[in-house]
Coordinates of C-alpha atoms in Angstrom, one line a residue:
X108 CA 100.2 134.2 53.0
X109 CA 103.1 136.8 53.8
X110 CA 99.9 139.1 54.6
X111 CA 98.8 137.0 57.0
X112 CA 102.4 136.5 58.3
X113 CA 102.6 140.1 58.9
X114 CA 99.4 140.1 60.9
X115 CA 100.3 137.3 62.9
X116 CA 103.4 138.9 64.1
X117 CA 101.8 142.6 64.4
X118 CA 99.0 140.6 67.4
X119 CA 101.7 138.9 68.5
X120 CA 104.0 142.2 69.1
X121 CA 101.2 143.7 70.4
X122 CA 100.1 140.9 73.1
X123 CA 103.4 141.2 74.3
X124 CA 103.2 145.1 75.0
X125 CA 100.1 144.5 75.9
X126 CA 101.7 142.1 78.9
X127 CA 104.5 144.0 79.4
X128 CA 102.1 147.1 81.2
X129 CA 102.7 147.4 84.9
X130 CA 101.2 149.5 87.6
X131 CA 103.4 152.0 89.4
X132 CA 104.1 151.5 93.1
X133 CA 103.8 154.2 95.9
X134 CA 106.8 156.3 96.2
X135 CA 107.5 156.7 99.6
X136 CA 109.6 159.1 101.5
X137 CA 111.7 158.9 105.3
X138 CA 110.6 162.4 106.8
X139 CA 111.3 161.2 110.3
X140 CA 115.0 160.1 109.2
X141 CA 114.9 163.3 107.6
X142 CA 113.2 165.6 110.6
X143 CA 115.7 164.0 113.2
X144 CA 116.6 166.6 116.0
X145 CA 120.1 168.4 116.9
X146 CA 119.7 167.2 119.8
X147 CA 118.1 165.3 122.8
X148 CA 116.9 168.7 124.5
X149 CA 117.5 172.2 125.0
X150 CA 120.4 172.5 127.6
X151 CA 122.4 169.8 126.2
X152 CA 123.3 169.5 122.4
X153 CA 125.6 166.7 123.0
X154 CA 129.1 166.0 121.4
X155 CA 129.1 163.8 118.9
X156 CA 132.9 162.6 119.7
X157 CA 131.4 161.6 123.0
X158 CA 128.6 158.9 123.0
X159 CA 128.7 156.1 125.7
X160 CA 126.4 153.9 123.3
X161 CA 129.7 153.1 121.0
X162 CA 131.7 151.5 124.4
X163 CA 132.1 148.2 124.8
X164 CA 129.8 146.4 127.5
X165 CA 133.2 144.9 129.0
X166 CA 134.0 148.6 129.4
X167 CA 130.9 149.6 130.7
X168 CA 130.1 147.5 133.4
X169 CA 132.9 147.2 136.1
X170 CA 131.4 144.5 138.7
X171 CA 133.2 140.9 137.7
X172 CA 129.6 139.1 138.8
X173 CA 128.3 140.6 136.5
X174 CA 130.5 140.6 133.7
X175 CA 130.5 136.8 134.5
X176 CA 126.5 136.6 134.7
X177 CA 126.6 138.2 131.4
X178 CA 129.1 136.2 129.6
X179 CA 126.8 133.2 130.9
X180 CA 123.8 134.6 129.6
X181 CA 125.4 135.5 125.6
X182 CA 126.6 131.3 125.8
X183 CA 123.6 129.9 127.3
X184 CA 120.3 132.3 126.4
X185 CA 117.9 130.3 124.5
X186 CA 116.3 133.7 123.0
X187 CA 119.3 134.6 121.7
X188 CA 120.0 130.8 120.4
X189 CA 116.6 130.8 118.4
X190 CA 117.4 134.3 117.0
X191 CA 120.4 132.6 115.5
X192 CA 118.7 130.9 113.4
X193 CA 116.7 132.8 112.2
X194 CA 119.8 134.1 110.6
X195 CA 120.7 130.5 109.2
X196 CA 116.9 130.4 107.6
X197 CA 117.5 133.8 106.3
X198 CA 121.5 133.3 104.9
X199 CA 119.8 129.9 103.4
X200 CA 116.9 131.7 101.7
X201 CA 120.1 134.3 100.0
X202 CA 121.8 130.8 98.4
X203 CA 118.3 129.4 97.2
X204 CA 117.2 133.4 95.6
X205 CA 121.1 132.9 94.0
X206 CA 120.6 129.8 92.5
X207 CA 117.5 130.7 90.4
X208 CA 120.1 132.8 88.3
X209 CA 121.7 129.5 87.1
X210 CA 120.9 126.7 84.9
X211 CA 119.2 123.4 86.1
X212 CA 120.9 120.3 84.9
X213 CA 119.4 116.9 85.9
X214 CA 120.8 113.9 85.0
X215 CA 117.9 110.9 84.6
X216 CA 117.1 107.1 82.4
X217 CA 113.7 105.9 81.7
X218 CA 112.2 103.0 80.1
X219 CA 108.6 102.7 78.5
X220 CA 106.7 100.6 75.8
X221 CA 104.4 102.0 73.5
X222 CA 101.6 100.6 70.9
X223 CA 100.1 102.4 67.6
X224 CA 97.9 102.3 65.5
X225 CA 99.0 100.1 62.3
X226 CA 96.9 102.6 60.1
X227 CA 98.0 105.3 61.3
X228 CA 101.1 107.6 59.8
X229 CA 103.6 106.7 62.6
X230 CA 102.0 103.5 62.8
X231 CA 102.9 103.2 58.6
X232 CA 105.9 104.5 59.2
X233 CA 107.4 102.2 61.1
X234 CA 106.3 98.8 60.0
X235 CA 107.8 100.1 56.6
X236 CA 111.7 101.0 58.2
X237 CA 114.2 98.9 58.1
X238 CA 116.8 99.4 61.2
X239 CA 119.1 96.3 59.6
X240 CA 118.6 94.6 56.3
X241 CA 115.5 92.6 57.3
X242 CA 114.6 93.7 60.4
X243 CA 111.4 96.0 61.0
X244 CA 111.1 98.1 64.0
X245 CA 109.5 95.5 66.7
X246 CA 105.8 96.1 67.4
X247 CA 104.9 97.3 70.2
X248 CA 108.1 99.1 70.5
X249 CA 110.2 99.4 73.3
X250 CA 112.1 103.1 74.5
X251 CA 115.2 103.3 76.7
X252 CA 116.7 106.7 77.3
X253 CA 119.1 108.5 79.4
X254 CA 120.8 111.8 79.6
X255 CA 121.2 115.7 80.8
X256 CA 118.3 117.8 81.4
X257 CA 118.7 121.9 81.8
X258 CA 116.1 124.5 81.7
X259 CA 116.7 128.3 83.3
X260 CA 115.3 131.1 83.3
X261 CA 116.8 134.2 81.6
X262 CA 116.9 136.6 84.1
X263 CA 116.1 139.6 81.4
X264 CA 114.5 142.1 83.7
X265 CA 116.6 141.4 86.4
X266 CA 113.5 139.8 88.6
X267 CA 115.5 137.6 90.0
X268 CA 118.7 139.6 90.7
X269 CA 115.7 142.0 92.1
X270 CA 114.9 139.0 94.6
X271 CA 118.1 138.2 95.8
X272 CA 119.0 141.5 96.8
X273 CA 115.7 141.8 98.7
X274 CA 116.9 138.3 100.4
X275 CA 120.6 139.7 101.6
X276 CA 118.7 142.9 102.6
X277 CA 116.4 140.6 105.0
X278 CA 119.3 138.3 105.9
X279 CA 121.3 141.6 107.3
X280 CA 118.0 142.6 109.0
X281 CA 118.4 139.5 111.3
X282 CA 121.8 139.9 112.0
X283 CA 120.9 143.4 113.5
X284 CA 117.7 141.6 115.1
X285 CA 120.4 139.1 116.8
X286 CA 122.6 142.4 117.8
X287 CA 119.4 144.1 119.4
X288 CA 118.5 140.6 121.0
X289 CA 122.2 141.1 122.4
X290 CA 121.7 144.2 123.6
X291 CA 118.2 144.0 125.3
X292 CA 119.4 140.4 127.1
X293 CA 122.6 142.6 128.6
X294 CA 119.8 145.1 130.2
X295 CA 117.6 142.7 131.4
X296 CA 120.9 140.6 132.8
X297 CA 122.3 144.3 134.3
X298 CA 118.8 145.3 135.4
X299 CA 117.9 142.2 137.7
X300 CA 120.5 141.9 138.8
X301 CA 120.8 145.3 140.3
X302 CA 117.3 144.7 141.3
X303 CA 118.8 141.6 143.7
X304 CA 120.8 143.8 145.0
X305 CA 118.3 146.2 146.4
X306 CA 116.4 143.4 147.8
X307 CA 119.4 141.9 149.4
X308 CA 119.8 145.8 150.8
X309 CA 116.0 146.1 151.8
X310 CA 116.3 142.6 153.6
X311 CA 119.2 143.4 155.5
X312 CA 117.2 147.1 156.8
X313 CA 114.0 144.6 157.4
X314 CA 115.8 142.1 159.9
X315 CA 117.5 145.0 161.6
X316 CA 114.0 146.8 161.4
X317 CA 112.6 143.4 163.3
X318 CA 116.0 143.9 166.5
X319 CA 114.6 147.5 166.8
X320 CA 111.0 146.2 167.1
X321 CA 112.2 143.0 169.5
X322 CA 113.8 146.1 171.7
X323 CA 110.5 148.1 171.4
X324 CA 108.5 145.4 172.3
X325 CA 110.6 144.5 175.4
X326 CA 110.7 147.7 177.2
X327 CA 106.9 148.1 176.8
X328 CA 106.6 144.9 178.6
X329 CA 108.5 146.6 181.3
X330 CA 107.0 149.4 181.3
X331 CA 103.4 148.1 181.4
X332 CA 104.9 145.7 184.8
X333 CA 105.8 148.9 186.4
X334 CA 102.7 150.6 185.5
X335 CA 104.3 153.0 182.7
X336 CA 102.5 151.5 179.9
X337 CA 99.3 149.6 178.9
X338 CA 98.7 146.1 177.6
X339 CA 97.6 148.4 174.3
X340 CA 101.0 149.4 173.7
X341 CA 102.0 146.0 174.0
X342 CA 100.0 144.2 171.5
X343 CA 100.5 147.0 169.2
X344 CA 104.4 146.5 169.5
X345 CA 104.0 142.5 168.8
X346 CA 101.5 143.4 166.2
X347 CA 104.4 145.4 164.2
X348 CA 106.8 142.9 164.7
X349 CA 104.8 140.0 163.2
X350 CA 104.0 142.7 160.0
X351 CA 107.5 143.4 159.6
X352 CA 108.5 139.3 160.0
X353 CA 106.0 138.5 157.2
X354 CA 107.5 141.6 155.2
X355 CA 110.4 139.6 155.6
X356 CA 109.5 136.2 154.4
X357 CA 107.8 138.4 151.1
X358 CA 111.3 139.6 150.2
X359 CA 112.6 136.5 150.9
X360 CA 110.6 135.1 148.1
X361 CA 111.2 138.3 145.7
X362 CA 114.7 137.1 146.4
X363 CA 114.0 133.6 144.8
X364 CA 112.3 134.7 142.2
X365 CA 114.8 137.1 141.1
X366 CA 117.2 134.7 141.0
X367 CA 115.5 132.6 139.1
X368 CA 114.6 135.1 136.7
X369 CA 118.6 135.4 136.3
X370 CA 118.7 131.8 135.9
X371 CA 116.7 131.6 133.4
X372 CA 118.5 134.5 131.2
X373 CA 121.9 132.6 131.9
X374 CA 120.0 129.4 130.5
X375 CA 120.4 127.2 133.4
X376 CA 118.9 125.9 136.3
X377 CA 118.5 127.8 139.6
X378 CA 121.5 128.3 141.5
X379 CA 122.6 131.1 143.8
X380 CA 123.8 133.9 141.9
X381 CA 127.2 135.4 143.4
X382 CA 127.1 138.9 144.4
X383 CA 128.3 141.0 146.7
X384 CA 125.8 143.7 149.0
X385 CA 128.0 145.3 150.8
X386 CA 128.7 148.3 148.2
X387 CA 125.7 148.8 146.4
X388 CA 124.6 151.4 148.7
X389 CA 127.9 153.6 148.0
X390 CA 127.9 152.8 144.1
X391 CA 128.1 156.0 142.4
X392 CA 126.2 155.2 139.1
X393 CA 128.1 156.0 136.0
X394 CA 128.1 158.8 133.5
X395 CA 126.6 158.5 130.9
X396 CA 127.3 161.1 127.2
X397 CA 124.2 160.9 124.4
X398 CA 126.3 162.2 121.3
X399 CA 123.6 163.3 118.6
X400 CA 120.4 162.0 117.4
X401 CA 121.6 161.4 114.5
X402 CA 124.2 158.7 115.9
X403 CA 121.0 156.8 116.9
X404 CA 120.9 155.8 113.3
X405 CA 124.1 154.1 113.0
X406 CA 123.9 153.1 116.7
X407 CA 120.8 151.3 117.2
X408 CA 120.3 147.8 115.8
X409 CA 116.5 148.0 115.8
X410 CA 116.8 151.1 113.6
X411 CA 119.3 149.7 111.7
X412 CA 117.3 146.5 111.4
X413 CA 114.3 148.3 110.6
X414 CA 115.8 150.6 107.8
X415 CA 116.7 146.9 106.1
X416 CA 113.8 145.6 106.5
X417 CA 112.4 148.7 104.4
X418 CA 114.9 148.1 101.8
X419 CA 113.8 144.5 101.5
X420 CA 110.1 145.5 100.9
X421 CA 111.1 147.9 98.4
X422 CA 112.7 145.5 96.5
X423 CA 110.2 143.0 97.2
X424 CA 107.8 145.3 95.0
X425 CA 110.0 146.0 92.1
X426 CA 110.6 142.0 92.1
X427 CA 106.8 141.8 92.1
X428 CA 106.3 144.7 89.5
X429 CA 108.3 142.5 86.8
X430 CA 105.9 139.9 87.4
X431 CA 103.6 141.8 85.1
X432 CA 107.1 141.2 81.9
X433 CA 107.1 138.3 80.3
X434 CA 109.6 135.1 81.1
X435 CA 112.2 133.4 78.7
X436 CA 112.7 130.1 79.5
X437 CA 115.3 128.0 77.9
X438 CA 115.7 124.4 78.5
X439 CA 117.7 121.6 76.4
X440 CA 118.7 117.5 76.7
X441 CA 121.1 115.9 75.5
X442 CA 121.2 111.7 75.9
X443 CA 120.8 108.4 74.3
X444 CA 117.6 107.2 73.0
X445 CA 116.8 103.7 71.5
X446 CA 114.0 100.9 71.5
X447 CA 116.9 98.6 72.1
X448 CA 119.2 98.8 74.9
X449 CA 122.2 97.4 72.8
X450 CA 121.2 100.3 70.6
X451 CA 122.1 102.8 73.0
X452 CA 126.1 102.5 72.4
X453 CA 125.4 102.6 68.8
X454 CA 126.5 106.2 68.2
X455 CA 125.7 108.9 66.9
X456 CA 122.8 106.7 65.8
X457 CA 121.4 106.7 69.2
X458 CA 121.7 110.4 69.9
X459 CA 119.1 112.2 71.1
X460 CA 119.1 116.6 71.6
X461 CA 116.8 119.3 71.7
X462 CA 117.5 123.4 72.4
X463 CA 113.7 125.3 73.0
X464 CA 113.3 128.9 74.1
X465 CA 109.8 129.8 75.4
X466 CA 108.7 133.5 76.2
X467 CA 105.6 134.2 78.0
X468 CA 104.1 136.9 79.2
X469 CA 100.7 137.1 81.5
X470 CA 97.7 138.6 79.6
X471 CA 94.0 138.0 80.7
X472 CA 93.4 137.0 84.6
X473 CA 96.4 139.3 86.1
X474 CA 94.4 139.6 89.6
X475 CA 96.6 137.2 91.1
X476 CA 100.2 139.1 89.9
X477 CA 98.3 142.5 90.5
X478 CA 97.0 141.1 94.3
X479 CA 100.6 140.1 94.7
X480 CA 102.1 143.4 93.8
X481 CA 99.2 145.2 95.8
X482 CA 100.7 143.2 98.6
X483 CA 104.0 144.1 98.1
X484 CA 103.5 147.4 98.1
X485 CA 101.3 147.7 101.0
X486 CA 104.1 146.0 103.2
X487 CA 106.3 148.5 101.6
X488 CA 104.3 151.4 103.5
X489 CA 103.9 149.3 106.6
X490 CA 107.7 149.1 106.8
X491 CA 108.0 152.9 106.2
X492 CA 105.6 153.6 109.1
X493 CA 107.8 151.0 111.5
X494 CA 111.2 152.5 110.9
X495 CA 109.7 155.9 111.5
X496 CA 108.0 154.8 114.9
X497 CA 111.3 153.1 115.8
X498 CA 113.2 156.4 115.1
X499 CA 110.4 158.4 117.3
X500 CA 110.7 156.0 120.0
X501 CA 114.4 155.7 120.2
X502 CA 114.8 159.7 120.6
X503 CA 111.7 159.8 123.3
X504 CA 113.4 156.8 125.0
X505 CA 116.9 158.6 125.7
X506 CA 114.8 161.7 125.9
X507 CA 112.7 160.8 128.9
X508 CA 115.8 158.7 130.5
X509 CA 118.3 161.6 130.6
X510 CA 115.7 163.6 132.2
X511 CA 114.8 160.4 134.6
X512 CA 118.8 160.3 135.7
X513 CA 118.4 164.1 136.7
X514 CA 115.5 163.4 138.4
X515 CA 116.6 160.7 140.2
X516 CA 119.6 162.0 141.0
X517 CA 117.7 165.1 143.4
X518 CA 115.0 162.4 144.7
X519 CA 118.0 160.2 145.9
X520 CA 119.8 163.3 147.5
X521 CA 116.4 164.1 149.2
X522 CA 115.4 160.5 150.5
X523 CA 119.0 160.8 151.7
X524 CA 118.6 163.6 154.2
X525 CA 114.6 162.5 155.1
X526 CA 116.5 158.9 155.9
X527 CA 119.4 160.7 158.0
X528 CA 116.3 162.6 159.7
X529 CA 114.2 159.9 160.7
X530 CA 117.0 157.6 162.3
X531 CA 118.1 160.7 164.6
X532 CA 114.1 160.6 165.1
X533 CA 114.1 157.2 166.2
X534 CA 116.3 157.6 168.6
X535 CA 114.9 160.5 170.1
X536 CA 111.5 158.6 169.9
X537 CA 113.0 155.7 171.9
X538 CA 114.9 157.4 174.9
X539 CA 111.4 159.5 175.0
X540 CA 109.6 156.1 175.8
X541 CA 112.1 154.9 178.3
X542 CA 111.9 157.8 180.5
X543 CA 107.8 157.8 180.0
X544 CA 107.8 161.1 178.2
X545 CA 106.5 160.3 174.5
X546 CA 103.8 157.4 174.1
X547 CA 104.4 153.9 172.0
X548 CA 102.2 155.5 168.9
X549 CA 104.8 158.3 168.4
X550 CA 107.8 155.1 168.7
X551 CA 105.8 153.2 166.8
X552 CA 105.3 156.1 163.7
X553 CA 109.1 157.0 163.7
X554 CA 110.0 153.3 163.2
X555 CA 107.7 153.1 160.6
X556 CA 108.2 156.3 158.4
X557 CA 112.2 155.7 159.0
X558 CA 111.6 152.0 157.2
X559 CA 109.8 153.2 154.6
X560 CA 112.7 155.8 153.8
X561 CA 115.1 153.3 153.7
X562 CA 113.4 151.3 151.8
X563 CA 113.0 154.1 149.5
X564 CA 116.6 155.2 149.4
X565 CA 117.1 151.3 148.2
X566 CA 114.6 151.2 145.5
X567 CA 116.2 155.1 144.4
X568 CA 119.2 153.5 144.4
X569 CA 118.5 150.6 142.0
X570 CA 116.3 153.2 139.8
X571 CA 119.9 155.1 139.4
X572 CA 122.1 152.3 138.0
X573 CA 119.1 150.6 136.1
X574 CA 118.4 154.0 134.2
X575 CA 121.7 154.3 133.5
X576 CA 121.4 151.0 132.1
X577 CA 118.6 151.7 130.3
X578 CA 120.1 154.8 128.3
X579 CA 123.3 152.6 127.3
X580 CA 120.9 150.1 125.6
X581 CA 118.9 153.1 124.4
X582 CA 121.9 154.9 122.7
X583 CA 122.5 151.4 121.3
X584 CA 125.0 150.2 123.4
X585 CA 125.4 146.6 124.6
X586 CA 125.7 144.5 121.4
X587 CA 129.4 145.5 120.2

């Protein structure tokens, strides 16, 4: 019998080995983190005391609308409001991943009524026990119980300790995800409403585009009465005027619109947003310092968000690898258990425990736990690749925008002078069709290609400040 004993218990050892063999995940490695560059490009390595994506976007942005606009926008966006809770979700998933480390105790009563067999041992058993001198156990017999219930799971390969941390690793993912959410609503706040302002600038140059043409139009009515000019020159000069009118009513509408789209950022219904024209022309857009790549890291809340998110699916496969170990369960109850509910305060009589310890181990039919870790680890590799192509695109994004600000910054100086050229053109082009000497085409070109400039200095103009919005989100500024 001891043989057997001995057998028994060499099986069972080795079932549990057996169950305790687990594949190995894919080690992964960050060579983008690794490879980052010194710097942005070649001419400027960038001071890494000096980095406009650590300011404050009170500091940053100087114009009180649209401070206020973007105060609106942080109390009211409904984005930002649903990323929010995603955080909740996520801090409420960390409680429920902490609780599985503790013991469950219920508390519960029943009541039931069973019949057996009169032949039968239990059956024999009872109708041959006395509970008081002369009085069997009744038949069929009666069971009232009530007490504590525990059971938990002994965490001994640290599974679940495993899954919490991957929990508070995702939970600190979405609070970045809420601080990137911050800082992308600031640009898109900053970035229409600079782009109002250019349309307020571009409506103002198209009504005072449409007095120029009013004047055009007149004096080639005069001039066709006095024999200076043809009927052709007229309808040409009320042709332009209508085009430039409609252009008029179209910006009108791009007015509305973005407005609206303002609105709807701020959480609210349309309203005029305040702002003032006047200066927008003569804003000098601000400078703007990189630091070093490597600030990105720290900086960046999608980065940041992403590297957690990698942590969490690392974890997430360890947690799934200890699927493979077996569990130790232990559960106990402790109550009061009688066929009589009088009985019940009979103690210790009517007391009822029991202490069990179960370990269990998976050992034929592991596709599921080996599908699961599969799974795991897969997403693990996914989530390298996506903080790497976050990294990559947050360098090429301040990359390409520090060369766009240098860019723009000669284009603007340029469109300057043609704009300065073409008025002085205008007016040469006009007191040359008063006095007869140039024809209404030549007018009519000079007015034309001086609009356009303007209307290209304007959009410049906007493309300068919203650029330099642009590389203070990209640097990772906006959400502190």
């Amino acid at each position: 019998m001891k043989i057997y004993n001995k057998y028994i218990a060499a099986i069972a050892l080795s079932l549990v080995l057996a169950s305790c063999k687990a594949p190995m995940a894919t080690v992964i490695k960050d060579e983008v983190k690794e490879n980052v560059p010194q710097s942005f490009n070649q001419e400027d390595q960038g001071d890494a005391n000096n980095n406009s994506g650590t300011t404050p976007w009170k500091q940053f942005f100087t114009d009180p609308n649209l401070v206020a606009l973007i105060e609106t926008s942080l109390k009211n966006n409904q984005e930002l409001m649903i990323t929010l809770q995603e955080i909740e979700i996520a801090k409420s998933n960390v409680l429920a991943k902490k609780g599985r480390l503790t013991p469950t105790v219920t508390a519960g009563g029943g009541a039931g009524v069973r019949k057996v067999g009169r032949y039968t041992s239990e059956g024999a058993g009872d109708a041959s026990t006395d509970i008081e001198p002369g009085k069997a156990v009744p038949d069929p017999i009666m069971n009232f119980e009530g007490g504590l219930m525990a059971n938990w799971e002994v965490d001994i390969w640290k599974k679940l300790r495993t899954e919490k941390e991957s929990a508070v690793a995702h939970y600190l993912s979405t609070v970045e995800g809420k601080n990137f959410v911050l800082s992308n609503l600031i640009e898109e706040v900053a970035d229409n409403y600079y782009d109002l302002l250019a349309l307020d600038n571009q409506l103002d140059i198209i009504q005072q585009y449409i007095k120029l043409q009013q004047k055009a139009l007149e004096i080639s009515k005069i001039q066709k009465e006095a024999a200076a000019a043809t009927e052709l020159a007229v309808k040409k000069f009320e042709a332009e005027l209508a085009k430039s009118k409609a252009t008029e009513y179209t910006i009108r509408q791009e007015i509305t619109e973005k407005e609206n789209e303002i609105n709807a950022l701020c959480g609210r219904y349309p309203q005029p947003i305040i702002r003032t024209k006047e200066n927008f022309m003569t804003t000098i857009p601000q400078t703007v310092y990189t630091g070093i790549p490597s600030q990105l890291l720290a900086n960046r809340p999608d980065i940041k968000q992403a590297e957690l998110e990698l942590k969490s699916s690392k974890l997430d496969v360890e947690a799934a690898r200890k699927e493979f170990y077996p569990t130790l369960e232990i559960s106990a109850t402790l109550g009061l258990e009688a066929f009589k509910p009088s009985y019940l305060v009979k103690l210790p009589e009517s007391m009822a425990a029991s202490l069990a310890g179960e370990m269990a181990g998976p050992l034929i039919n592991k596709s599921a736990i080996k599908a699961n870790f599969q799974s795991a680890d897969a997403r693990q590799i996914q989530a390298l690749y996506e903080y790497d192509k976050t990294i990559l695109n947050a360098y090429l994004d301040v990359a390409n925008l520090m060369s766009k600000v240098k860019n723009l910054d000669q284009y603007y100086q340029l469109k300057s002078q043609e704009t300065k050229s073409l008025e002085q053109s205008i007016d040469i082009a006009n007191q040359l069709f008063r006095n007869s000497r140039a024809d209404y085409l030549e007018v009519l070109l000079n007015q034309r290609d001086a609009l356009d400039a303007k209307m290209e200095l304007v959009e410049a103009k906007q493309k300068q400040l919203s650029t330099v919005v642009d590389i203070y989100k990209s640097l990772g500024g906006g959400w502190k």
